[in-house]
JSON list of C-alpha atoms in Angstrom, two decimals:
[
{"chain": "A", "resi": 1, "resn": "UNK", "atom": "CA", "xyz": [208.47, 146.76, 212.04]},
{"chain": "A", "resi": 2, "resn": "UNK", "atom": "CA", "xyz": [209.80, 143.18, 212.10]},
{"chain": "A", "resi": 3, "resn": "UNK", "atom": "CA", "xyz": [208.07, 140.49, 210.06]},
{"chain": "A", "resi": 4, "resn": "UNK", "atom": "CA", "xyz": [207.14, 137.16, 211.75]},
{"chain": "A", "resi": 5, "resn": "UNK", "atom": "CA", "xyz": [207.02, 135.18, 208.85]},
{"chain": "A", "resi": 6, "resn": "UNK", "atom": "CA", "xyz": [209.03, 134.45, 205.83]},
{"chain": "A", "resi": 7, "resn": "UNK", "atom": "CA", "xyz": [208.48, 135.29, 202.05]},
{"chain": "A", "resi": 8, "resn": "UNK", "atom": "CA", "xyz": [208.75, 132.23, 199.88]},
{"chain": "A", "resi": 9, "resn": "UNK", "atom": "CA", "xyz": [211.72, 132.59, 197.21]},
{"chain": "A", "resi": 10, "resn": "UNK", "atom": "CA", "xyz": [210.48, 133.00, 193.77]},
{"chain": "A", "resi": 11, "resn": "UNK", "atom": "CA", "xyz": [210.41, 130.21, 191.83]},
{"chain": "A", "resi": 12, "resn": "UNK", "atom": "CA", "xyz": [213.40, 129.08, 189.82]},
{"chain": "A", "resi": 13, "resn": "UNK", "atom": "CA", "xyz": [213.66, 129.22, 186.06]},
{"chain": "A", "resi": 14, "resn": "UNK", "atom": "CA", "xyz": [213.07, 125.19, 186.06]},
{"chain": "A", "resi": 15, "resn": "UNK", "atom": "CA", "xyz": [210.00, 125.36, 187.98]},
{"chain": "A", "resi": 16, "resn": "UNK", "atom": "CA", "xyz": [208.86, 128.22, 185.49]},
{"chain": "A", "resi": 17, "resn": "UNK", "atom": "CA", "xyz": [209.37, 126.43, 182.39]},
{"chain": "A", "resi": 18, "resn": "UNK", "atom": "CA", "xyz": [207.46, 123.34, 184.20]},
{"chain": "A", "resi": 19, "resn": "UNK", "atom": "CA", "xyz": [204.72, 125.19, 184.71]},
{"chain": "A", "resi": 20, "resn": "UNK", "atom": "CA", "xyz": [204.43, 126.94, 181.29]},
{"chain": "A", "resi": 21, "resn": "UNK", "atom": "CA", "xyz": [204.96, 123.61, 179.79]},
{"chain": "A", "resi": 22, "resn": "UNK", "atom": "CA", "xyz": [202.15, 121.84, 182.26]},
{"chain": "A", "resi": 23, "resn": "UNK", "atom": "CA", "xyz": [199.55, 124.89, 181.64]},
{"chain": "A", "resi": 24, "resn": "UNK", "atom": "CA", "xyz": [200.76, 124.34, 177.97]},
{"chain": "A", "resi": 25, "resn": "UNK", "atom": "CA", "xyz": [200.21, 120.62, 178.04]},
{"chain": "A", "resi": 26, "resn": "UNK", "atom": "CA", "xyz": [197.07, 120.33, 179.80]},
{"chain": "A", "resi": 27, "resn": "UNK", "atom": "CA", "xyz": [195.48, 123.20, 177.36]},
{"chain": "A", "resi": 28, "resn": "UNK", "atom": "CA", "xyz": [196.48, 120.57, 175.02]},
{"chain": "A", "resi": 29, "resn": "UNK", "atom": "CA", "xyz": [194.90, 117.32, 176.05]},
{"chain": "A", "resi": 30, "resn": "UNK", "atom": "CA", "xyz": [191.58, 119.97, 176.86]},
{"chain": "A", "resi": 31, "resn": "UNK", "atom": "CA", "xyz": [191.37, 121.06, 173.19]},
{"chain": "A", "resi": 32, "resn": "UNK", "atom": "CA", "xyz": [191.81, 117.61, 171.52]},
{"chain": "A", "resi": 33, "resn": "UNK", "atom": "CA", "xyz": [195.08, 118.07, 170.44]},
{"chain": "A", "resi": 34, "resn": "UNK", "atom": "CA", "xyz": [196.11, 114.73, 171.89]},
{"chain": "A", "resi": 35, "resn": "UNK", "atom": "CA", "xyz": [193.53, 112.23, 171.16]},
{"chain": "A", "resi": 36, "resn": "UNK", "atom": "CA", "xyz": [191.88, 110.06, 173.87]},
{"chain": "A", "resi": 37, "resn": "UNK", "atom": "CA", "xyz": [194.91, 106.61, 174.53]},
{"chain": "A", "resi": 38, "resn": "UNK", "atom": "CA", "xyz": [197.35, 108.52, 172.13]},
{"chain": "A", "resi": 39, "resn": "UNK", "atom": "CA", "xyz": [201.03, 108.44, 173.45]},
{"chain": "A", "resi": 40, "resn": "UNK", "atom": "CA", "xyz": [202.77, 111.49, 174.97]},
{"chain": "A", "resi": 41, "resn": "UNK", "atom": "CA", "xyz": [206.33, 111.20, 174.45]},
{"chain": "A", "resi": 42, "resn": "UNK", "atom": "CA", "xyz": [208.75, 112.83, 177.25]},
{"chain": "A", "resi": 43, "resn": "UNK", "atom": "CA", "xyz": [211.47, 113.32, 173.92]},
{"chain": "A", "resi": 44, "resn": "UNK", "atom": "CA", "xyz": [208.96, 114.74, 171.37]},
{"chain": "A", "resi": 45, "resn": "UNK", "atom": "CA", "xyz": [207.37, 117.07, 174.20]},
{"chain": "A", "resi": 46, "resn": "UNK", "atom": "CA", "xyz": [210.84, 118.65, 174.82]},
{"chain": "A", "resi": 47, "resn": "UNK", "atom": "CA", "xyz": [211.55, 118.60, 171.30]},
{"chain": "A", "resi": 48, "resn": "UNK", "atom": "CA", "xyz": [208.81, 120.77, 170.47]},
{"chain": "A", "resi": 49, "resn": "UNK", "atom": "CA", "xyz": [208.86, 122.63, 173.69]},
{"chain": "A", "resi": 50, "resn": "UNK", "atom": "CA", "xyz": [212.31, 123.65, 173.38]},
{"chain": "A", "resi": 51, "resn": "UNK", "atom": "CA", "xyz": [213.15, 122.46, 176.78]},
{"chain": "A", "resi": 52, "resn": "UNK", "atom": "CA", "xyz": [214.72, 119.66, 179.15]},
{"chain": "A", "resi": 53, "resn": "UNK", "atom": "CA", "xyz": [213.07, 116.40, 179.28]},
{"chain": "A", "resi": 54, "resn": "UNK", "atom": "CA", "xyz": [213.68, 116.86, 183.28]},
{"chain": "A", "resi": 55, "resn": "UNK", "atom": "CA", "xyz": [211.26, 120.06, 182.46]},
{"chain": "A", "resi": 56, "resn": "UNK", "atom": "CA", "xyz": [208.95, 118.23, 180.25]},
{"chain": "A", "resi": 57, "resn": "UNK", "atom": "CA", "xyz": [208.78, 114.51, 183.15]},
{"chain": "A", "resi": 58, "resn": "UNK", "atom": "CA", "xyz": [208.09, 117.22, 185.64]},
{"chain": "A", "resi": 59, "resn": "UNK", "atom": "CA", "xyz": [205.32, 118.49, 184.02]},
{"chain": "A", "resi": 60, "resn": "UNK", "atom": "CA", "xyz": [203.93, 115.16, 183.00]},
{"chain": "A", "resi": 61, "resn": "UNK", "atom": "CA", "xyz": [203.72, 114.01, 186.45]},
{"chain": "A", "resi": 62, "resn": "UNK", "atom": "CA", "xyz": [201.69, 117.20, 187.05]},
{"chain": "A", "resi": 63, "resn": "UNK", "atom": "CA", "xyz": [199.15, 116.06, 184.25]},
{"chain": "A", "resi": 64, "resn": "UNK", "atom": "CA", "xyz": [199.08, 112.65, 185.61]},
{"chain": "A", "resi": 65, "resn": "UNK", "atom": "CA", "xyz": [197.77, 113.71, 188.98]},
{"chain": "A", "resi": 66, "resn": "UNK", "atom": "CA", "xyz": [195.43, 115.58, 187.76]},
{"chain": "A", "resi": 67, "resn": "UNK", "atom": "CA", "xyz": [193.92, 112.74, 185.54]},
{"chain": "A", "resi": 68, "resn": "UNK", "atom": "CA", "xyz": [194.40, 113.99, 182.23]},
{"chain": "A", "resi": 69, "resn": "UNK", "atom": "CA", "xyz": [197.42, 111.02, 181.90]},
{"chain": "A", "resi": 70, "resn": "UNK", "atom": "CA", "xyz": [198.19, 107.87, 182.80]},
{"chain": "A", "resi": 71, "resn": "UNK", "atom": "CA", "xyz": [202.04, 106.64, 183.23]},
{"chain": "A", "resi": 72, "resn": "UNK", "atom": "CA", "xyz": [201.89, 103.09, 181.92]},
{"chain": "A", "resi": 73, "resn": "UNK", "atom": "CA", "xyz": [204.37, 100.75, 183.20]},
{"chain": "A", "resi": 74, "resn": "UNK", "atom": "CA", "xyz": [207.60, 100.63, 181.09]},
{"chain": "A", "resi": 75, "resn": "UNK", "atom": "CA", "xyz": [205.14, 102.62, 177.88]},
{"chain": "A", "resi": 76, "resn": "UNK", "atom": "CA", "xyz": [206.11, 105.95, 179.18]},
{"chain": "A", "resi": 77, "resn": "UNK", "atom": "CA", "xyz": [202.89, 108.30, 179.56]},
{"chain": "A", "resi": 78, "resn": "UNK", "atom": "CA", "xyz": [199.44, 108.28, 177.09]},
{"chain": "A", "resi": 79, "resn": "UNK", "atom": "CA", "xyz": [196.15, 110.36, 177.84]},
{"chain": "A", "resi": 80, "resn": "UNK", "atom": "CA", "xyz": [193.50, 108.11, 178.96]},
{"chain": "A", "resi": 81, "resn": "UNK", "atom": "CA", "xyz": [191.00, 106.13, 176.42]},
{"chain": "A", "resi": 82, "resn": "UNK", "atom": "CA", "xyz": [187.73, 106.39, 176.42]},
{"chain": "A", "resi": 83, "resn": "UNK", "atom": "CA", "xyz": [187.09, 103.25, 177.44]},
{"chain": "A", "resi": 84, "resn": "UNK", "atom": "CA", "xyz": [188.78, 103.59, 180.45]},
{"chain": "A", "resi": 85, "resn": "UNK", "atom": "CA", "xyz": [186.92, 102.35, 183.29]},
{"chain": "A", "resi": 86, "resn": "UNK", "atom": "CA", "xyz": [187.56, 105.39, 185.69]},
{"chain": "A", "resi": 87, "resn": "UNK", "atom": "CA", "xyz": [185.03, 107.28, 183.67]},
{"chain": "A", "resi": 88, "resn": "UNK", "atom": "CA", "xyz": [182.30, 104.88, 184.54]},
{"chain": "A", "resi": 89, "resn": "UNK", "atom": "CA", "xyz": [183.57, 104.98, 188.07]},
{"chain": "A", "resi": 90, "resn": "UNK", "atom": "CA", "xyz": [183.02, 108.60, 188.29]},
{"chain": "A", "resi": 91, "resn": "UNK", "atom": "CA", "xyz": [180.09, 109.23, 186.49]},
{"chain": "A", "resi": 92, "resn": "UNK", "atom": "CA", "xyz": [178.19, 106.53, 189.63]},
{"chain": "A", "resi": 93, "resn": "UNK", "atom": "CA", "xyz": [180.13, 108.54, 192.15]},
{"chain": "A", "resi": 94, "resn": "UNK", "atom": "CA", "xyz": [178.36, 111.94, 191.10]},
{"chain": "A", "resi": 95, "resn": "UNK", "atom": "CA", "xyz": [175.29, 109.86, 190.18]},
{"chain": "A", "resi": 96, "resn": "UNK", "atom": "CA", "xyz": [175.67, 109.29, 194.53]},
{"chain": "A", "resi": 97, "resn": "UNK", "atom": "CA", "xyz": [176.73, 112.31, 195.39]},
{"chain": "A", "resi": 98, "resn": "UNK", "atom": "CA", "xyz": [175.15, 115.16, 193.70]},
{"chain": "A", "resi": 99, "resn": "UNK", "atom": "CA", "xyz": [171.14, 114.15, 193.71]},
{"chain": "A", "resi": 100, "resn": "UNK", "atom": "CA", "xyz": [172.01, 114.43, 197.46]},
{"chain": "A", "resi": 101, "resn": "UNK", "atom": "CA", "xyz": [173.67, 117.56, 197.60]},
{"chain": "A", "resi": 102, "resn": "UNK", "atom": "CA", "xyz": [170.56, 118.77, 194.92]},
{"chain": "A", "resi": 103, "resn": "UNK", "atom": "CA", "xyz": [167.90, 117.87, 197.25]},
{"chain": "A", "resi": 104, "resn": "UNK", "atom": "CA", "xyz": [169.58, 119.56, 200.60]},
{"chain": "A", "resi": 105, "resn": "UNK", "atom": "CA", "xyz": [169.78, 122.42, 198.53]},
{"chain": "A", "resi": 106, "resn": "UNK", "atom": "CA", "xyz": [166.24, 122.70, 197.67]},
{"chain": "A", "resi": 107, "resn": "UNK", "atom": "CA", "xyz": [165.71, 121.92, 200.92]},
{"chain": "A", "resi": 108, "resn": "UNK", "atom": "CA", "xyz": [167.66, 124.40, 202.64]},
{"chain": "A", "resi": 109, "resn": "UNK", "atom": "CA", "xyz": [168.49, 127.11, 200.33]},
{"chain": "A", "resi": 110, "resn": "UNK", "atom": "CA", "xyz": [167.19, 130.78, 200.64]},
{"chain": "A", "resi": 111, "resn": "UNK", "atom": "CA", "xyz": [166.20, 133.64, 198.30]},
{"chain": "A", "resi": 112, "resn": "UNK", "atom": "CA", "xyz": [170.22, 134.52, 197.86]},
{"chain": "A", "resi": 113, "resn": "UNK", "atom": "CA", "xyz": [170.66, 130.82, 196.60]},
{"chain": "A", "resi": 114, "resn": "UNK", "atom": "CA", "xyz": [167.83, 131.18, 194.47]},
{"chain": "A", "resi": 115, "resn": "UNK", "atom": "CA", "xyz": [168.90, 134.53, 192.70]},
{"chain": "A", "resi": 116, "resn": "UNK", "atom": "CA", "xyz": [172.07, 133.12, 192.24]},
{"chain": "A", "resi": 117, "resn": "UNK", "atom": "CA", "xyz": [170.89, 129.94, 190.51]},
{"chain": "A", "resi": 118, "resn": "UNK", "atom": "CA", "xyz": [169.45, 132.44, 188.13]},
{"chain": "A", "resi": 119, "resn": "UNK", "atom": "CA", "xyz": [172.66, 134.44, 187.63]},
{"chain": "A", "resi": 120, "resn": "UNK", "atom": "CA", "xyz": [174.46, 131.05, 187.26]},
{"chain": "A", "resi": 121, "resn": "UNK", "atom": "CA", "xyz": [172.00, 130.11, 184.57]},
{"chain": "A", "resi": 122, "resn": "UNK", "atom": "CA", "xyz": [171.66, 133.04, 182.50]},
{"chain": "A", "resi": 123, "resn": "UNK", "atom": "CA", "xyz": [175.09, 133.56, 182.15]},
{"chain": "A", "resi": 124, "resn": "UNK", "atom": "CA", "xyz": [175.70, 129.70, 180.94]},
{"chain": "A", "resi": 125, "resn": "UNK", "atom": "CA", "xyz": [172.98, 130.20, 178.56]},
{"chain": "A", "resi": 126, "resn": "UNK", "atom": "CA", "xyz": [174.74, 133.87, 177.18]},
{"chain": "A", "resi": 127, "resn": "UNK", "atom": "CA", "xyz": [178.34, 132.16, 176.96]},
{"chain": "A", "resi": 128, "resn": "UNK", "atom": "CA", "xyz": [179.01, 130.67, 173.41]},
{"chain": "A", "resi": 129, "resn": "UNK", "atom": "CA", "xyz": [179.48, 127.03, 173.54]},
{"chain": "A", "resi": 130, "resn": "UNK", "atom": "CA", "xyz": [182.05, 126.91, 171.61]},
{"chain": "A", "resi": 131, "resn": "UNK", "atom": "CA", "xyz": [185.16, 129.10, 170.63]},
{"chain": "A", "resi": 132, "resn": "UNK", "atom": "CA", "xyz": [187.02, 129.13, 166.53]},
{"chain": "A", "resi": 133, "resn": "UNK", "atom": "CA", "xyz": [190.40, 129.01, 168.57]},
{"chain": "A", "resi": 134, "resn": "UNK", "atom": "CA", "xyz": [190.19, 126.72, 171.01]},
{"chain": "A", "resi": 135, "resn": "UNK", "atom": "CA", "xyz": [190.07, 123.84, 169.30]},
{"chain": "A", "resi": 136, "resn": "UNK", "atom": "CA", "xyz": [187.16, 121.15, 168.88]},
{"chain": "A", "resi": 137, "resn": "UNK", "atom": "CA", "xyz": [185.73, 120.95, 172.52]},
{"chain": "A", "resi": 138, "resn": "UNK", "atom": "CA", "xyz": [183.84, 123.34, 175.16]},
{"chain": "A", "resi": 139, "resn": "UNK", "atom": "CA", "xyz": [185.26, 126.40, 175.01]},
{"chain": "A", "resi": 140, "resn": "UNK", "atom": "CA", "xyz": [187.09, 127.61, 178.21]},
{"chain": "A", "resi": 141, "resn": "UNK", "atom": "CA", "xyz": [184.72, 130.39, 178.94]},
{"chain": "A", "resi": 142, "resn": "UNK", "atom": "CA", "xyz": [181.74, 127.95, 178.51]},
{"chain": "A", "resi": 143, "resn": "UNK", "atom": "CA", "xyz": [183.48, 125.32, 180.68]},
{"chain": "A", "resi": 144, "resn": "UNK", "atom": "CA", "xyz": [183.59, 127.77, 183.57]},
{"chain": "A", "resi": 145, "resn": "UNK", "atom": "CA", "xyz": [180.12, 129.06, 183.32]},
{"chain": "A", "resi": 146, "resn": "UNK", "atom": "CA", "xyz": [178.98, 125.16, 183.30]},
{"chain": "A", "resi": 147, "resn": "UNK", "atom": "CA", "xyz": [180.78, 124.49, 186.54]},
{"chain": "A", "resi": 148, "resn": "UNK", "atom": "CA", "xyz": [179.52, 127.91, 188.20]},
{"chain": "A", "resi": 149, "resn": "UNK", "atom": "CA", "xyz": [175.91, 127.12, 187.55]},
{"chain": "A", "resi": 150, "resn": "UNK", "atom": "CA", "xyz": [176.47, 123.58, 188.69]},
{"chain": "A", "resi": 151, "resn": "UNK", "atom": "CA", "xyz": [178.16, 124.78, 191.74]},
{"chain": "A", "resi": 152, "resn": "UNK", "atom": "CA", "xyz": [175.35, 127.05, 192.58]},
{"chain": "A", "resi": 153, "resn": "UNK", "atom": "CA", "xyz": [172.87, 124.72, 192.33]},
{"chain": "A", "resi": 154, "resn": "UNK", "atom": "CA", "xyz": [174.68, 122.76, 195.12]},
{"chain": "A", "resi": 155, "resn": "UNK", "atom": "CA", "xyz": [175.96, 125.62, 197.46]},
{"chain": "A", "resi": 156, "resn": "UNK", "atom": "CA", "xyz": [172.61, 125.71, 198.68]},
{"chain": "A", "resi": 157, "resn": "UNK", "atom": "CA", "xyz": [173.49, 122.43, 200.92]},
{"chain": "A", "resi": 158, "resn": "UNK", "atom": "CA", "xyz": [175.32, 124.55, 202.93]},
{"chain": "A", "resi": 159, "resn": "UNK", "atom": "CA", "xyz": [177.63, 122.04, 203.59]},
{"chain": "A", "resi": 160, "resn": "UNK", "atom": "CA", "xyz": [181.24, 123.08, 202.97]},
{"chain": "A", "resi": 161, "resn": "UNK", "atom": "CA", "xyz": [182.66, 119.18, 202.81]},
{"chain": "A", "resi": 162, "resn": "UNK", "atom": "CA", "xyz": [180.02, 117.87, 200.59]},
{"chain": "A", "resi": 163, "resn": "UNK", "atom": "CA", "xyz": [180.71, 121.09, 198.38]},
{"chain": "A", "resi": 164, "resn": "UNK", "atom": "CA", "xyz": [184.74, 120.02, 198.38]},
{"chain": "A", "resi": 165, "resn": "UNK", "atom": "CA", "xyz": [183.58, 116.86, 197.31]},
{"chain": "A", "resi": 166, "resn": "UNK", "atom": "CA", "xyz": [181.18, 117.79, 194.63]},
{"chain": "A", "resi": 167, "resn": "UNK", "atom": "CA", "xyz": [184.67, 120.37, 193.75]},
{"chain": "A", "resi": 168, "resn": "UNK", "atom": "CA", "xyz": [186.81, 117.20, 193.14]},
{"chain": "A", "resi": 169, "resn": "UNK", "atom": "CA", "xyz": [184.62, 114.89, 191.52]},
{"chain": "A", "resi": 170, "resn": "UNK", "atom": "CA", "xyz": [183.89, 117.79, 189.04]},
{"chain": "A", "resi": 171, "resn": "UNK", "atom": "CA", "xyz": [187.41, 118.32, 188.31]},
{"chain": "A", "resi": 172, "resn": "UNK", "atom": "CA", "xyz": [187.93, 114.47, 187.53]},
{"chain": "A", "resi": 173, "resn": "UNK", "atom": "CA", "xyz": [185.35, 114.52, 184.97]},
{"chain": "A", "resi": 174, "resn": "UNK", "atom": "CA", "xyz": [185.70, 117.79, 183.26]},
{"chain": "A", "resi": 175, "resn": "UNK", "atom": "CA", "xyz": [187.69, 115.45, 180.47]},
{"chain": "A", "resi": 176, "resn": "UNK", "atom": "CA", "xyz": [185.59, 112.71, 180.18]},
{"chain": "A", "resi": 177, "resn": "UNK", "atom": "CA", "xyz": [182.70, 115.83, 179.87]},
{"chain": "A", "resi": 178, "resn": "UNK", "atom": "CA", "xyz": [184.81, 117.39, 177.09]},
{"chain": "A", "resi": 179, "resn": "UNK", "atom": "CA", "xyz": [184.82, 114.14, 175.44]},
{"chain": "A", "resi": 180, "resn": "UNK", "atom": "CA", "xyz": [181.12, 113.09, 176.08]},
{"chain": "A", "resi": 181, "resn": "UNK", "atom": "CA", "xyz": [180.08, 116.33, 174.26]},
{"chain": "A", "resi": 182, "resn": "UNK", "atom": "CA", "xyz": [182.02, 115.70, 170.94]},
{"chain": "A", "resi": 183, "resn": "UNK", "atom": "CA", "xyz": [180.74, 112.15, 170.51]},
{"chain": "A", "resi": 184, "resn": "UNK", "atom": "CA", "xyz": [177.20, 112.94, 171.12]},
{"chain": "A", "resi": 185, "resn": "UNK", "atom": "CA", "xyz": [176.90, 116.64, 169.51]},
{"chain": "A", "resi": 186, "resn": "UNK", "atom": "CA", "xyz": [172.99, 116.27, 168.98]},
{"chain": "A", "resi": 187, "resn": "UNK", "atom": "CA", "xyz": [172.46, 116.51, 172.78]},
{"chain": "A", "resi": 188, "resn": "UNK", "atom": "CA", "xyz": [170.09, 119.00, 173.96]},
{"chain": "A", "resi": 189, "resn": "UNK", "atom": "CA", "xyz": [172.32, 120.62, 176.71]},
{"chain": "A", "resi": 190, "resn": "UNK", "atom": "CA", "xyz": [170.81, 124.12, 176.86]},
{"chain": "A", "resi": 191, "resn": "UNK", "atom": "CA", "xyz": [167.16, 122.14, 177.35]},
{"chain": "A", "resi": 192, "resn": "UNK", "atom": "CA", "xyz": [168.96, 119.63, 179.84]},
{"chain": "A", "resi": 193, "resn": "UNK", "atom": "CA", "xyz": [170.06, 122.79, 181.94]},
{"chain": "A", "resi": 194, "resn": "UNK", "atom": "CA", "xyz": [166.72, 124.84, 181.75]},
{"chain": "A", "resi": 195, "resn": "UNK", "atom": "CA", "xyz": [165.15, 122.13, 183.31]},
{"chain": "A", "resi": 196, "resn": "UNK", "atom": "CA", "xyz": [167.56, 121.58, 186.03]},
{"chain": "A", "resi": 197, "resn": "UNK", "atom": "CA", "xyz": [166.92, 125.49, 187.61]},
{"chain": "A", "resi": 198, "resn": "UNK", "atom": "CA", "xyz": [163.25, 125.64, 186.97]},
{"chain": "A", "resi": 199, "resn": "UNK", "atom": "CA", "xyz": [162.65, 121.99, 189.17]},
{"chain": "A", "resi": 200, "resn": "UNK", "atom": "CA", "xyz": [164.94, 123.38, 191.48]},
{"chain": "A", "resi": 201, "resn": "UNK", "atom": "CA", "xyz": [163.48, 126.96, 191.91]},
{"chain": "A", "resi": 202, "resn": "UNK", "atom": "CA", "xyz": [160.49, 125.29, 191.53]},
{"chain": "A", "resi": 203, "resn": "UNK", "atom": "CA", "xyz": [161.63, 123.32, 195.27]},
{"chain": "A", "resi": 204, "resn": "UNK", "atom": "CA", "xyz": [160.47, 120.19, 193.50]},
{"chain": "A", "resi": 205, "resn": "UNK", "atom": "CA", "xyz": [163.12, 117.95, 195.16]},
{"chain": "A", "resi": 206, "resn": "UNK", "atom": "CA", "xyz": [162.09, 115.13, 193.48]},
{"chain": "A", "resi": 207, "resn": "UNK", "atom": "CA", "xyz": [162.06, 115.62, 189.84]},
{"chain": "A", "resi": 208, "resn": "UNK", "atom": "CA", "xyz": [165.26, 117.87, 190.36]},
{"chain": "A", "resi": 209, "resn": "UNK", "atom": "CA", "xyz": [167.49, 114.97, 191.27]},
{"chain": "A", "resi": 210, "resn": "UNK", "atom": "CA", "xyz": [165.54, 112.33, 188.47]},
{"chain": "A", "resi": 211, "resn": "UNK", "atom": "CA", "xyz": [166.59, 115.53, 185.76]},
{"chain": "A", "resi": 212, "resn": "UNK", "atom": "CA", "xyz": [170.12, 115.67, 187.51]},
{"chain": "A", "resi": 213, "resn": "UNK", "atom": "CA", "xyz": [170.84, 111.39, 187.24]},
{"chain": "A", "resi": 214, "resn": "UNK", "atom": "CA", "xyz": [169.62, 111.85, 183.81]},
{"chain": "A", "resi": 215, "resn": "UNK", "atom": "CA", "xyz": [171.81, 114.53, 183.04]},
{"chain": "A", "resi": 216, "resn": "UNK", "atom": "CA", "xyz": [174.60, 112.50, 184.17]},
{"chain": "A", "resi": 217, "resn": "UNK", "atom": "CA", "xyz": [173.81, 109.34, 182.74]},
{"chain": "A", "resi": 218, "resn": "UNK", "atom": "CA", "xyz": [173.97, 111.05, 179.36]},
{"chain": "A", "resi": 219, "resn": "UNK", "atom": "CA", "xyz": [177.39, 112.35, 179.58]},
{"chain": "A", "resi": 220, "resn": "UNK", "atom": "CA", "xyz": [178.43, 108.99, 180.74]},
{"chain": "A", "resi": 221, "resn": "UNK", "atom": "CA", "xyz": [176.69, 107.51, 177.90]},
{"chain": "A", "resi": 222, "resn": "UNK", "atom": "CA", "xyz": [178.66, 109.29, 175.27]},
{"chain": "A", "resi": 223, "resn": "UNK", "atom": "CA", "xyz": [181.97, 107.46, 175.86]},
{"chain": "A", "resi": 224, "resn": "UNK", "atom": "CA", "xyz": [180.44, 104.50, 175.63]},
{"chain": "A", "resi": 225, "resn": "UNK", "atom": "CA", "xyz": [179.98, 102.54, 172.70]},
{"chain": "A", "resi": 226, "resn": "UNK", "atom": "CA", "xyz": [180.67, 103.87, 168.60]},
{"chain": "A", "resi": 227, "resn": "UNK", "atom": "CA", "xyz": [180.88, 107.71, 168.32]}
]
């Protein structure tokens, strides 16, 4: 039997290190190793890396696309402040976007997106917040089961390019969310989140996207000003 297509070659042992340092880099900047508008030196990176600063660039440019750096002009690369204005930017875009996407799905979602709302919710509320090893943010697990019950509450739009939307506007902010959380450490996030499902099992359209914006606004509010 003769194969139509074409198996891609496996990646070389450049693009391997690039990716181990990227995943290795970007763990980083997540945990607070790398403090929000601190530098991140190509020549340092590789030093401690123990690879090529063609391996460690590589990587960086990786990082920078996905928002967690910025390449300054002639300054090299730095993670992004706190005060940097994108934050603000994206916390009004989801401010836009997701009451919208909150109200279709009340609107239009069924018993499946109901039960798994639920599902979403009680495993965000079993996951430990926070893990010893993982430094002084959201722990990974936690992170995920945050985005999952998010994402649920918004599948029941049943629109797949709002959903892509709400998928890359969550990704942009997952930093800034990180960073929000550590600033602000008396917020009631567990409350914030009960109230979200039971308006929106409750098909109360209304006071489901006014406990959404304020949910948002907080998180927004916590790189603002002293910590």
């Amino acid at each position: 039997m003769t194969q139509t297509g074409t198996t891609p070659p496996p990646p070389t042992g450049k693009r391997m290190l690039s990716e181990q340092v990227y995943a290795r880099l970007r763990d980083a900047i997540m945990r607070g190793d790398h403090a929000p508008g601190a530098a991140l030196k190509p020549q340092d990176l590789a030093k401690e890396q123990g690879v090529s600063l063609a391996v460690v660039r590589e990587a960086l440019v990786r990082v920078v696309g996905d928002g967690l750096a910025d390449r300054l002009p002639n300054r090299g690369f730095a993670v992004p402040a706190f005060s940097d204005r994108r934050w603000q930017e994206i916390a009004e875009a989801r401010r836009t976007v997701e009451p919208v996407l909150l109200r279709m799905s009340v609107e239009r979602g069924d018993v499946d997106w109901e039960a798994r709302v639920r599902a979403a919710h009680h495993r965000l509320s079993r996951t430990p917040v926070y893990a010893p090893d993982e430094g002084e943010y959201y722990s990974d697990a936690w992170s995920e089961a945050h985005r999952l019950f998010h994402r649920a509450l918004m599948e029941g739009c049943g629109n797949p390019v709002l959903l892509d939307t709400f998928d890359r506007l969550w990704t942009a902010s997952e930093l800034a969310r990180r960073w929000s959380s550590h600033r602000r450490p008396g917020r009631d996030g567990v409350e914030e989140h009960r109230r979200l499902e039971e308006a929106a099992l409750a098909r109360d359209a209304d006071a489901a996207a006014e406990v959404l914006v304020r949910h948002l606004t907080l998180t927004a509010e916590g790189l603002t000003g002293e910590a």
